[in-house]
XYZ file of C-alpha atoms in Angstrom:
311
model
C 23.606 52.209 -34.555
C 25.560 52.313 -38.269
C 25.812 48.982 -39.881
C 29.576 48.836 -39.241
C 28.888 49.274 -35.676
C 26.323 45.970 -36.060
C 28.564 43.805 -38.013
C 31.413 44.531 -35.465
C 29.340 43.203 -32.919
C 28.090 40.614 -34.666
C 32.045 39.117 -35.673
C 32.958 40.037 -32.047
C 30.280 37.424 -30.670
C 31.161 35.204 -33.320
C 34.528 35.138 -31.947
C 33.458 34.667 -28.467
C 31.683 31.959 -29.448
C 34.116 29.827 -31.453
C 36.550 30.763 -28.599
C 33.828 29.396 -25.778
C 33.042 25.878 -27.886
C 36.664 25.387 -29.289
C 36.674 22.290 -28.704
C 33.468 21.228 -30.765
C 34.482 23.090 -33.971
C 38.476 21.259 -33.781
C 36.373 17.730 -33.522
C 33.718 18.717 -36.114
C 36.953 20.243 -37.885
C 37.827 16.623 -39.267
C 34.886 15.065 -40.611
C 34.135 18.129 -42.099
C 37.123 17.773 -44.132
C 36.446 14.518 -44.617
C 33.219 15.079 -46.649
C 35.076 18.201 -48.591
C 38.056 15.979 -49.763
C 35.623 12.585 -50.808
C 32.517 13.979 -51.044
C 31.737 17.383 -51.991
C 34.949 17.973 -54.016
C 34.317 14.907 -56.042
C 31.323 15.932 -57.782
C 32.992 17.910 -59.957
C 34.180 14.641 -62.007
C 30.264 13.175 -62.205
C 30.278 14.670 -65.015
C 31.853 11.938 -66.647
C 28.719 10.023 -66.797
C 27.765 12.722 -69.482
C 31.204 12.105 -71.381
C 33.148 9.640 -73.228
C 35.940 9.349 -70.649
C 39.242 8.841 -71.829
C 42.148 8.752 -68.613
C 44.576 10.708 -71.521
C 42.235 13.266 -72.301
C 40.893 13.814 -68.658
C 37.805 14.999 -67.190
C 37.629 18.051 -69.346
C 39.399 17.241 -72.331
C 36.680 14.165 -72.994
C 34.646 14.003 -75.664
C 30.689 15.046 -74.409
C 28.506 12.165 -75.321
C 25.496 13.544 -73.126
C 22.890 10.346 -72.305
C 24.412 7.964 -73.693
C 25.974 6.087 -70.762
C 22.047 6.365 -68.887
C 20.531 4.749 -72.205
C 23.289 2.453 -72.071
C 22.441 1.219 -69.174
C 18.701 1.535 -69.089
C 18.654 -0.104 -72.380
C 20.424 -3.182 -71.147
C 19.193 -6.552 -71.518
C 19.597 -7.391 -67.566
C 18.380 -4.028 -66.076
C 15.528 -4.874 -64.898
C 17.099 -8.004 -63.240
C 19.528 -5.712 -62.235
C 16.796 -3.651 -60.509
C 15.389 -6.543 -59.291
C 17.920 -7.997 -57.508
C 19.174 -4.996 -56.079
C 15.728 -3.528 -54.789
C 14.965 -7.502 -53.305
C 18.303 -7.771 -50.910
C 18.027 -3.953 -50.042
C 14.268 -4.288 -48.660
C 14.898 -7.587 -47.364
C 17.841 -6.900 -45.530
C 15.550 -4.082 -44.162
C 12.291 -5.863 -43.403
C 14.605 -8.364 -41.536
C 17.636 -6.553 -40.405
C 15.794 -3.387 -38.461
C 13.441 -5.448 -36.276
C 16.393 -7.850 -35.099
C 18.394 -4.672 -34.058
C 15.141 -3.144 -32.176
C 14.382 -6.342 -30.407
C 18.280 -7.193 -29.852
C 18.805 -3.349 -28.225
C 15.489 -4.037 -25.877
C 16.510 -7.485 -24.712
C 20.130 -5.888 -23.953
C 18.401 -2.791 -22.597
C 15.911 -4.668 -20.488
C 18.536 -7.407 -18.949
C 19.445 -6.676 -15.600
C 22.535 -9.400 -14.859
C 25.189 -6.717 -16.258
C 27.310 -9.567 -17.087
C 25.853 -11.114 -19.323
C 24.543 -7.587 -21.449
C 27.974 -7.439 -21.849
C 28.453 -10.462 -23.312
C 25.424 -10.636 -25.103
C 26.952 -6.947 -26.273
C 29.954 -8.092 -27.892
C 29.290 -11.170 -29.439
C 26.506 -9.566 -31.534
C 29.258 -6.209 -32.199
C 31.721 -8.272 -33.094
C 30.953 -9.602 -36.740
C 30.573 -5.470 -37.802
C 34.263 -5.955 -37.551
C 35.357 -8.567 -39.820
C 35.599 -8.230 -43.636
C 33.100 -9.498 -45.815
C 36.725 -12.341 -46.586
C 36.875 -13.581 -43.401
C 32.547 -13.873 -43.256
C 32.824 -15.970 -46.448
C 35.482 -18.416 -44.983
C 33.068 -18.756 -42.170
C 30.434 -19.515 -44.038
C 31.651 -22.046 -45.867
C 33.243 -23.913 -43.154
C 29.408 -23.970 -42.294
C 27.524 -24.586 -45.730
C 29.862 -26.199 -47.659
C 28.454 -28.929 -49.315
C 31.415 -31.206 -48.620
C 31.777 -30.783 -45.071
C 30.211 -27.696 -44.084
C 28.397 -28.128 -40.743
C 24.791 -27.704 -41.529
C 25.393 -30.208 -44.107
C 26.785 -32.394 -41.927
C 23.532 -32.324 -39.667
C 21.291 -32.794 -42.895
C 23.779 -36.191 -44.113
C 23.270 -36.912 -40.204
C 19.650 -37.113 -40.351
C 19.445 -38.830 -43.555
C 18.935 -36.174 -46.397
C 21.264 -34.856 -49.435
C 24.002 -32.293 -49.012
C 22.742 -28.528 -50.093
C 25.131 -26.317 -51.668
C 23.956 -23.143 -50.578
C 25.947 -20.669 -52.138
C 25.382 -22.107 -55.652
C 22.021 -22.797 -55.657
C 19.356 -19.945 -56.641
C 17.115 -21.006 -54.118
C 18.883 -20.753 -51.310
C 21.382 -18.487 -52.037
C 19.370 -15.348 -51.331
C 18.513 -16.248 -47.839
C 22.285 -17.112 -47.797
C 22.732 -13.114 -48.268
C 20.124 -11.986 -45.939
C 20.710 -14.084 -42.992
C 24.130 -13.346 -42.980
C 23.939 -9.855 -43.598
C 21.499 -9.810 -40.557
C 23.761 -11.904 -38.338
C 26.697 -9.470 -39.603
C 24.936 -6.188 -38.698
C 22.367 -6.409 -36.589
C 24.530 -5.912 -33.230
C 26.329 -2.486 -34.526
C 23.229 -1.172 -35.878
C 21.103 -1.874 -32.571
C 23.839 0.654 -31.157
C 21.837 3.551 -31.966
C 18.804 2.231 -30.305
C 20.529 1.377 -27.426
C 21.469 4.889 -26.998
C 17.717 6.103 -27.971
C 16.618 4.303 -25.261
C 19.377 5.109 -22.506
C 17.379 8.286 -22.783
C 13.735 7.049 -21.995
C 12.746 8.756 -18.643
C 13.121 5.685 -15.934
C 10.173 7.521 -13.715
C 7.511 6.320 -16.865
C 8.706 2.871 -16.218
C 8.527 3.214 -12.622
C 5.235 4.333 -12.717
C 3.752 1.946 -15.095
C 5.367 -1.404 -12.707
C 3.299 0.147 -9.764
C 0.465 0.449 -12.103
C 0.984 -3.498 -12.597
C 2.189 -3.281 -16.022
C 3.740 -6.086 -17.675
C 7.257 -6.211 -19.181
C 5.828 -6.293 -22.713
C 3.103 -3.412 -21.688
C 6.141 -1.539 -20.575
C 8.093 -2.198 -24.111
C 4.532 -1.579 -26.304
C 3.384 1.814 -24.151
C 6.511 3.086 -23.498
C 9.915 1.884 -25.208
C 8.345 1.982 -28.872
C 6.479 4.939 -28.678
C 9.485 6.855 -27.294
C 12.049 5.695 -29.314
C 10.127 6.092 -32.731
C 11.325 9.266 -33.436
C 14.526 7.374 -34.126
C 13.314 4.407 -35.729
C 11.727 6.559 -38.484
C 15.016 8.521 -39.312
C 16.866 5.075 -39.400
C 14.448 4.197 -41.741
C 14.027 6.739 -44.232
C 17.892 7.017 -44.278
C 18.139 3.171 -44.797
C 15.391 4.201 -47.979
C 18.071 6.580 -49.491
C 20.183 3.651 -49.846
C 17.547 1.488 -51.343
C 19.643 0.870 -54.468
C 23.255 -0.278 -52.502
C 22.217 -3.687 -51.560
C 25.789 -4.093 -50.472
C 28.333 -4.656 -53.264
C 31.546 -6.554 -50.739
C 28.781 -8.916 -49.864
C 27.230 -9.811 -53.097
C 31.084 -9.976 -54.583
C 32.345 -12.230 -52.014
C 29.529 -14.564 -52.306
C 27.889 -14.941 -55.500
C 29.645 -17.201 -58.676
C 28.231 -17.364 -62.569
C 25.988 -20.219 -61.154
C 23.789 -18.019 -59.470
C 24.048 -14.451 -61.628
C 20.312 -14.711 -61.851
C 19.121 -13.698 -58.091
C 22.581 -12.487 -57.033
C 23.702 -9.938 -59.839
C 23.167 -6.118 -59.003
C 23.613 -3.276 -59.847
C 26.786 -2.743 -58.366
C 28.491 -6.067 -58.908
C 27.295 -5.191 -62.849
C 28.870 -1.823 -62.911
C 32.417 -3.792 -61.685
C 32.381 -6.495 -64.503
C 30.764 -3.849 -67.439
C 32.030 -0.526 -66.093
C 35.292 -1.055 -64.627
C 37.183 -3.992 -65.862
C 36.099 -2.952 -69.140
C 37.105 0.588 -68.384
C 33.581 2.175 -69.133
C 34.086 4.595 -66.304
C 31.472 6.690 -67.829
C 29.020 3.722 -67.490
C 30.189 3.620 -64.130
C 29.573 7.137 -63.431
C 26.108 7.485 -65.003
C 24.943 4.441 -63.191
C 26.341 5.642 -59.650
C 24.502 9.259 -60.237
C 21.419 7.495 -61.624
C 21.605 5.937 -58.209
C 22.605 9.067 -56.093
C 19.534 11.054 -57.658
C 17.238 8.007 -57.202
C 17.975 7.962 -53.126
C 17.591 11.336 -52.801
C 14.339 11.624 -54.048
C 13.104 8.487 -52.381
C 14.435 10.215 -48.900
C 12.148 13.355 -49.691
C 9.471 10.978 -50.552
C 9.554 9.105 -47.779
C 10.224 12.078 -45.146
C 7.065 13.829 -46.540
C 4.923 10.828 -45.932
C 6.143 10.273 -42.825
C 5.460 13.558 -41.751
C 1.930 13.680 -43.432
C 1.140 10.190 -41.746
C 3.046 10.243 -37.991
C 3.959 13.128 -37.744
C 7.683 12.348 -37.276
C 10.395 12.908 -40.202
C 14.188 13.462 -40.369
C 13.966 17.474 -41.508
């Protein structure tokens, strides 16, 4: 058979294909877009973090400064503050957000009133949905030191008013309980659906064996859905260095720059509103290149180790 013959063949199944799954390529059709227009097609501009941007000269007409911006920015006096900060809220949002959404999904999974999953269900979904604005109203109506509620409770009982969101103690539990409380219902979503798809024979069998709810969870539910829990994990890893700019903007104030400035919230003030978009740039590849090589990092180990990684 010629070649031409072959590659007939080959475009005439093609065809068939697309024609048998139309509708999966029209729904992939518009995320894949998506990602062309705002992701893929914008890398062509990070190459202002090499250049001295100027908005009249444009991308290409700016004058190439090469490293600066990076030494810039590595050379500042609060990078490694910067770096601290940032790497502290992202891991502890981690270490505390990911178990809450595990344990949350298996309490909803393993209820059996159906009622009340679905309440339980959308009160934890529905703080996903409200801006970062409307969270910080709501927290101050509860830590305000005036007459915020928990300082209510603490007058109550005899102690001094806290103000939470201005003092460096407890400002960065401020950001990582309320982060958790904020997230934790959407993000159990996808373990909810991991374990939808747990065998219910394995259960069966291990309740006529005479094993215990938490037996059940420890020798079955964990086991089966930690395929899942590792991916979640390694792609939370590649976003080690967003420790969530709406959030830190919202709540932080001069008073408490020390444990609440990051990186992000540091790019706004120097890189933005001081129109250093080059700064900007540099610092959002230097972050790009960092997560991708912790991802690779972290999916080889996890391979090596469990056995399990994303690719």
């Amino acid at each position: 058979m010629s070649n031409t013959s072959i590659s007939n063949s080959k475009g005439a199944k093609l065809r068939r294909d697309i024609k048998r799954h139309l509708g999966v390529y029209v729904l992939a059709f518009v995320p894949f877009i998506y990602y062309l227009v705002f992701k893929y097609i914008p890398i062509f501009n990070a190459q202002i973090a090499f250049k001295d941007f100027m908005a009249l000269d444009g991308v290409l007409g700016s004058k190439w400064v090469g490293l600066k911006n990076f030494k810039t920015f590595f050379n500042s006096f609060y990078f490694w503050s910067l770096l601290r900060n940032t790497v502290f809220y992202s891991i502890g949002k981690l270490v505390i957000s990911l178990p809450l959404s595990i344990i949350l999904s298996i309490t909803i999974y393993e209820c059996t009133k159906p009622h009340l999953r679905k309440i339980v269900q959308t009160i934890s979904y529905l703080p996903h949905f409200l801006s970062w604005v409307i969270m910080y109203g709501i927290l101050l109506a509860i830590l305000a030191p005036g007459d915020g509620l928990i300082n209510d409770i603490i007058k109550l009982l005899g102690g001094q008013p806290i103000d939470f969101l201005s003092n460096t103690k407890t400002f960065p539990w401020v950001v990582l309980i309320s982060d958790a409380w904020k997230e934790m219902g959407w993000s159990a979503i996808i373990f909810i659906a991991a374990l939808m798809g747990i065998d219910g024979s394995l259960f069966e069998a291990a309740m006529v064996e005479g094993a215990s709810s938490w037996q059940r969870v420890r020798y079955i539910t964990l086991p089966s859905i930690k395929p899942v829990i590792v991916t979640v994990l390694i792609l939370k890893l590649g976003t080690i260095l967003d420790a969530g700019f709406n959030q830190i903007f919202m709540l932080y104030s001069p008073q408490v720059y020390s444990v609440a400035d990051i990186i992000d919230t540091w790019v706004y003030r120097q890189g933005l509103l001081e129109f250093e978009f080059g700064l900007a740039t540099a610092v959002g590849l230097f972050k790009g290149v960092f997560g991708m090589i912790l991802v690779l990092l972290s999916n080889a180990f996890s391979k090596k180790v469990s056995g399990t990684g994303l690719f």
